[in-house]
Amino acid sequence: MEDIKSLVDPRILAKSIDDINYPFSILVNDTSQMEKKTGLTLKKIEEVKMKVASYVLISKFITTADQILPWKRISTGCKAIDSTLTGGIPINGITEIFGCSGVGKTQFCLQLCLQVQLLAIDGKEKGAIYICTEDPFPSKRFHQLSTRFKEKHNVITDFEKNVYINHVADFEQLRRCLYVHAPNLLQTKDIGLIIIDSIAGAFRSENVDVNYTSRGRELCEIACKLNNLSDKYQVAIVCINQVTEDVQQGKTEPCLGLAWSNNVNYRCQISRFNDRPTREFEVIFGPDLPCRKCTFEIREDGLFSLED
C-alpha cells in the first residue's frame, strides 16, 4: 500500500499534523485553519482529507466489530472459574479480585503464577511479577503448590525461579517498582503476569484526614501505568483489593472508592459463607463478560471445581 505521506501535500504535513494522533489529526483539523496555515485552497484541502479518510479505512485504523480479535487469556487452572471468565484472566487492562480476609484471594494469585508458566502464551512459557504491599510473600504455600503442580503435570519446571517478588510499603515504592523495576524485568525476561497483593495496602494511611484528591490522582497514575505495561508487553494485570463495610447499605464493597473503580476493566469477587469450604467466584462487571458466578473449593494442591 502506498504510504499516506506520499499522498498528502508537504505543506499540510509540515504545519497541520499532530504526530501523536497522525493520520487522524488531518481529518479533525479545522479546514479553514488549515487553509490559513498552508496557503492551499479549500478544494485542495478537501481532496487531501478524502485521500486520508480512504487510507484510514483501507489500512484498518478503523475496524468493524467482527474484525476485533478476542483477548488472550490465562487459565486459572479451575474449570468452573475459567468457564465463568470465558477462558481465564484476560490480557487486557486491570482485573480486580476483591473479597474479605481469608476467602482465598492470595491462593487464587499463587495458582495463576503457576498457570502462566505451565501454559504457553504466544509459544512461550511466561514468568510472573508478584508485588506484595502487606504480608510477606507466602513462599511456604507456593512451594507446596509448585511441588504438587510438578507431580500433577509431570514437568521439571522450577516454578519458583520464575516468580519475581517485590515488597513495597507505600505509593512511592509502588510507583518506583512499576516505573523502574518492572520495566527492567519485562525487557529482559518473558513475563506474562503482574500481581499486586493488595492495591489498597499501598494507599493505607494512618492519618485520619486523608487527602482524597491527591490519593485519587495517585490511583489514576498507578492505573495508567499498569494499563501501559499491559498494552506494551502483553501481560495480564491482577490487583487484589480489600473490602470495607458500607454501614448504610449493610454490605461490604471494595476499598478505594470510585477513584479506583473507574480504572478497573474487570471486577470479580470471591466469597465464603458460614465457614464452609466452598467458595463463590462472581463476575461483577467486565467489558465482554456477563455478571455470573460459580462455586469452587481450595484444596491442598490448588483451586478446583466441585465436580473435579
Coordinates of C-alpha atoms in Angstrom, one line a residue, residues 114-297:
L114 CA 1.9 -21.4 38.2
Q115 CA -0.5 -21.4 35.4
V116 CA 1.2 -18.7 33.4
Q117 CA 4.4 -20.8 33.5
L118 CA 2.6 -24.0 32.7
L119 CA 0.6 -22.8 29.7
A120 CA 2.4 -21.4 26.7
I121 CA 1.3 -17.9 25.6
D122 CA 2.5 -16.9 22.1
G123 CA 4.5 -20.1 22.1
K124 CA 6.4 -19.2 25.3
E125 CA 6.1 -20.1 28.9
K126 CA 5.9 -16.9 30.9
G127 CA 7.0 -15.8 34.4
A128 CA 5.2 -13.6 36.9
I129 CA 5.9 -10.4 38.9
Y130 CA 4.4 -10.6 42.4
I131 CA 4.2 -7.2 44.3
C132 CA 3.4 -7.5 48.0
T133 CA 2.2 -4.5 49.8
E134 CA 1.1 -6.0 53.1
D135 CA 2.1 -9.5 54.2
P136 CA 5.3 -11.2 53.1
F137 CA 5.1 -13.5 50.1
P138 CA 3.7 -16.9 51.2
S139 CA 6.7 -18.8 50.0
K140 CA 5.9 -22.0 52.0
R141 CA 2.5 -22.3 50.4
F142 CA 3.8 -21.5 47.0
H143 CA 6.5 -24.2 47.4
Q144 CA 3.8 -26.7 48.3
L145 CA 1.7 -25.8 45.3
S146 CA 4.6 -25.8 42.9
T147 CA 5.6 -29.3 44.1
R148 CA 2.1 -30.6 43.5
F149 CA 2.0 -29.0 40.1
K150 CA 5.2 -30.7 39.1
E151 CA 3.7 -34.1 40.1
K152 CA 0.3 -33.4 38.6
H153 CA 1.6 -32.3 35.2
N154 CA 4.8 -34.4 35.1
V155 CA 7.1 -31.5 34.4
I156 CA 10.6 -30.5 35.8
T157 CA 10.0 -26.7 35.5
D158 CA 11.4 -24.8 38.5
F159 CA 8.3 -22.7 39.1
E160 CA 9.8 -20.8 42.0
K161 CA 12.6 -19.3 39.9
N162 CA 10.2 -17.7 37.5
V163 CA 8.3 -15.6 40.1
Y164 CA 9.9 -12.2 40.8
I165 CA 8.8 -10.8 44.2
N166 CA 9.0 -7.2 45.3
H167 CA 7.7 -5.9 48.7
V168 CA 6.5 -2.3 48.7
A169 CA 5.1 -0.3 51.6
D170 CA 3.5 2.8 50.1
F171 CA 2.6 4.6 46.9
E172 CA 6.1 5.9 46.2
Q173 CA 7.7 2.5 46.5
L174 CA 4.9 1.0 44.3
R175 CA 5.4 3.8 41.8
R176 CA 9.2 3.2 41.6
C177 CA 8.5 -0.6 41.2
L178 CA 6.2 0.0 38.2
Y179 CA 8.3 2.7 36.6
V180 CA 11.8 1.1 37.1
H181 CA 11.9 -2.4 38.4
A182 CA 9.0 -4.0 36.5
P183 CA 10.0 -2.5 33.0
N184 CA 13.6 -3.8 33.5
L185 CA 12.3 -7.3 34.1
L186 CA 9.8 -7.1 31.3
Q187 CA 12.5 -6.1 28.9
T188 CA 14.9 -8.9 29.9
K189 CA 12.5 -11.8 31.0
D190 CA 9.5 -13.5 29.5
I191 CA 6.8 -12.2 31.8
G192 CA 3.1 -12.8 31.3
L193 CA 1.6 -11.7 34.6
I194 CA 1.8 -8.8 37.1
I195 CA 0.1 -9.2 40.5
I196 CA -0.4 -6.5 43.2
D197 CA -1.4 -8.0 46.5
S198 CA -3.0 -5.8 47.6
I199 CA -3.6 -2.4 45.8
A200 CA -5.3 -1.0 48.9
G201 CA -2.2 -1.8 51.0
A202 CA -0.1 0.7 49.1
F203 CA -2.6 3.5 49.9
R204 CA -3.3 2.9 53.6
S205 CA -2.8 6.0 55.7
E206 CA -2.6 6.3 59.5
N207 CA -3.8 9.9 59.0
V208 CA -7.5 10.4 59.7
D209 CA -7.6 13.4 57.4
V210 CA -6.9 11.7 54.1
N211 CA -6.4 14.0 51.1
Y212 CA -8.7 12.2 48.7
T213 CA -8.0 14.5 45.8
S214 CA -4.3 13.6 46.0
R215 CA -5.0 9.9 46.5
G216 CA -7.3 9.9 43.5
R217 CA -4.5 11.3 41.3
E218 CA -2.1 8.7 42.6
L219 CA -4.6 5.9 41.9
C220 CA -5.1 7.2 38.4
E221 CA -1.3 7.3 37.8
I222 CA -0.8 3.8 39.0
A223 CA -3.7 2.5 36.9
C224 CA -2.5 4.4 33.9
K225 CA 1.0 2.8 34.3
L226 CA -0.4 -0.7 34.7
N227 CA -2.5 -0.3 31.6
N228 CA 0.5 0.9 29.7
L229 CA 2.6 -2.1 30.8
S230 CA -0.2 -4.4 29.9
D231 CA -0.6 -3.0 26.4
K232 CA 3.2 -2.6 25.7
Y233 CA 4.3 -6.0 27.0
Q234 CA 1.1 -8.0 26.6
V235 CA 0.9 -9.0 30.3
A236 CA -2.1 -9.7 32.4
I237 CA -2.6 -7.4 35.4
V238 CA -4.3 -8.7 38.5
C239 CA -4.9 -6.4 41.6
I240 CA -6.2 -7.9 44.8
N241 CA -8.3 -5.5 46.8
Q242 CA -9.6 -5.4 50.4
V243 CA -13.2 -4.7 51.4
T244 CA -14.8 -2.1 53.6
E245 CA -18.1 -2.0 55.3
D246 CA -20.9 0.1 53.9
V247 CA -22.9 0.7 57.2
Q248 CA -25.8 2.4 55.5
Q249 CA -26.4 -0.3 52.9
G250 CA -25.3 -3.1 55.2
K251 CA -22.9 -4.7 52.8
T252 CA -19.2 -4.9 52.0
E253 CA -17.6 -3.2 49.0
P254 CA -14.1 -2.9 47.5
C255 CA -11.8 -0.3 49.0
L256 CA -10.5 2.9 47.4
G257 CA -13.9 4.0 46.1
L258 CA -14.8 5.4 42.6
A259 CA -11.3 6.8 42.1
W260 CA -10.1 3.2 41.7
S261 CA -13.3 1.6 40.4
N262 CA -13.3 3.8 37.3
N263 CA -9.8 2.5 36.4
V264 CA -10.7 -1.2 36.6
N265 CA -11.6 -3.2 33.5
Y266 CA -12.8 -6.3 35.3
R267 CA -14.1 -6.7 38.8
C268 CA -14.5 -10.1 40.4
Q269 CA -15.4 -11.1 43.9
I270 CA -14.5 -14.2 45.9
S271 CA -16.8 -15.0 48.8
R272 CA -17.2 -17.7 51.5
F273 CA -20.3 -18.3 53.6
N274 CA -20.7 -19.8 57.1
D275 CA -17.2 -21.2 57.2
R276 CA -18.0 -23.8 54.6
P277 CA -15.1 -25.0 52.4
T278 CA -17.0 -24.0 49.3
R279 CA -16.1 -20.6 47.8
E280 CA -18.0 -18.5 45.3
F281 CA -16.4 -16.6 42.4
E282 CA -18.5 -13.9 40.8
V283 CA -18.0 -11.5 37.9
I284 CA -19.3 -8.1 39.0
F285 CA -18.5 -6.3 35.7
G286 CA -16.3 -6.7 32.6
P287 CA -16.5 -5.3 29.0
D288 CA -17.0 -8.7 27.5
L289 CA -18.5 -10.8 30.3
P290 CA -22.0 -11.2 31.8
C291 CA -22.5 -10.9 35.5
R292 CA -22.4 -14.6 36.6
K293 CA -21.0 -16.8 39.4
C294 CA -19.7 -20.2 40.1
T295 CA -18.5 -22.3 43.1
F296 CA -15.1 -23.8 43.7
E297 CA -13.0 -25.1 46.6

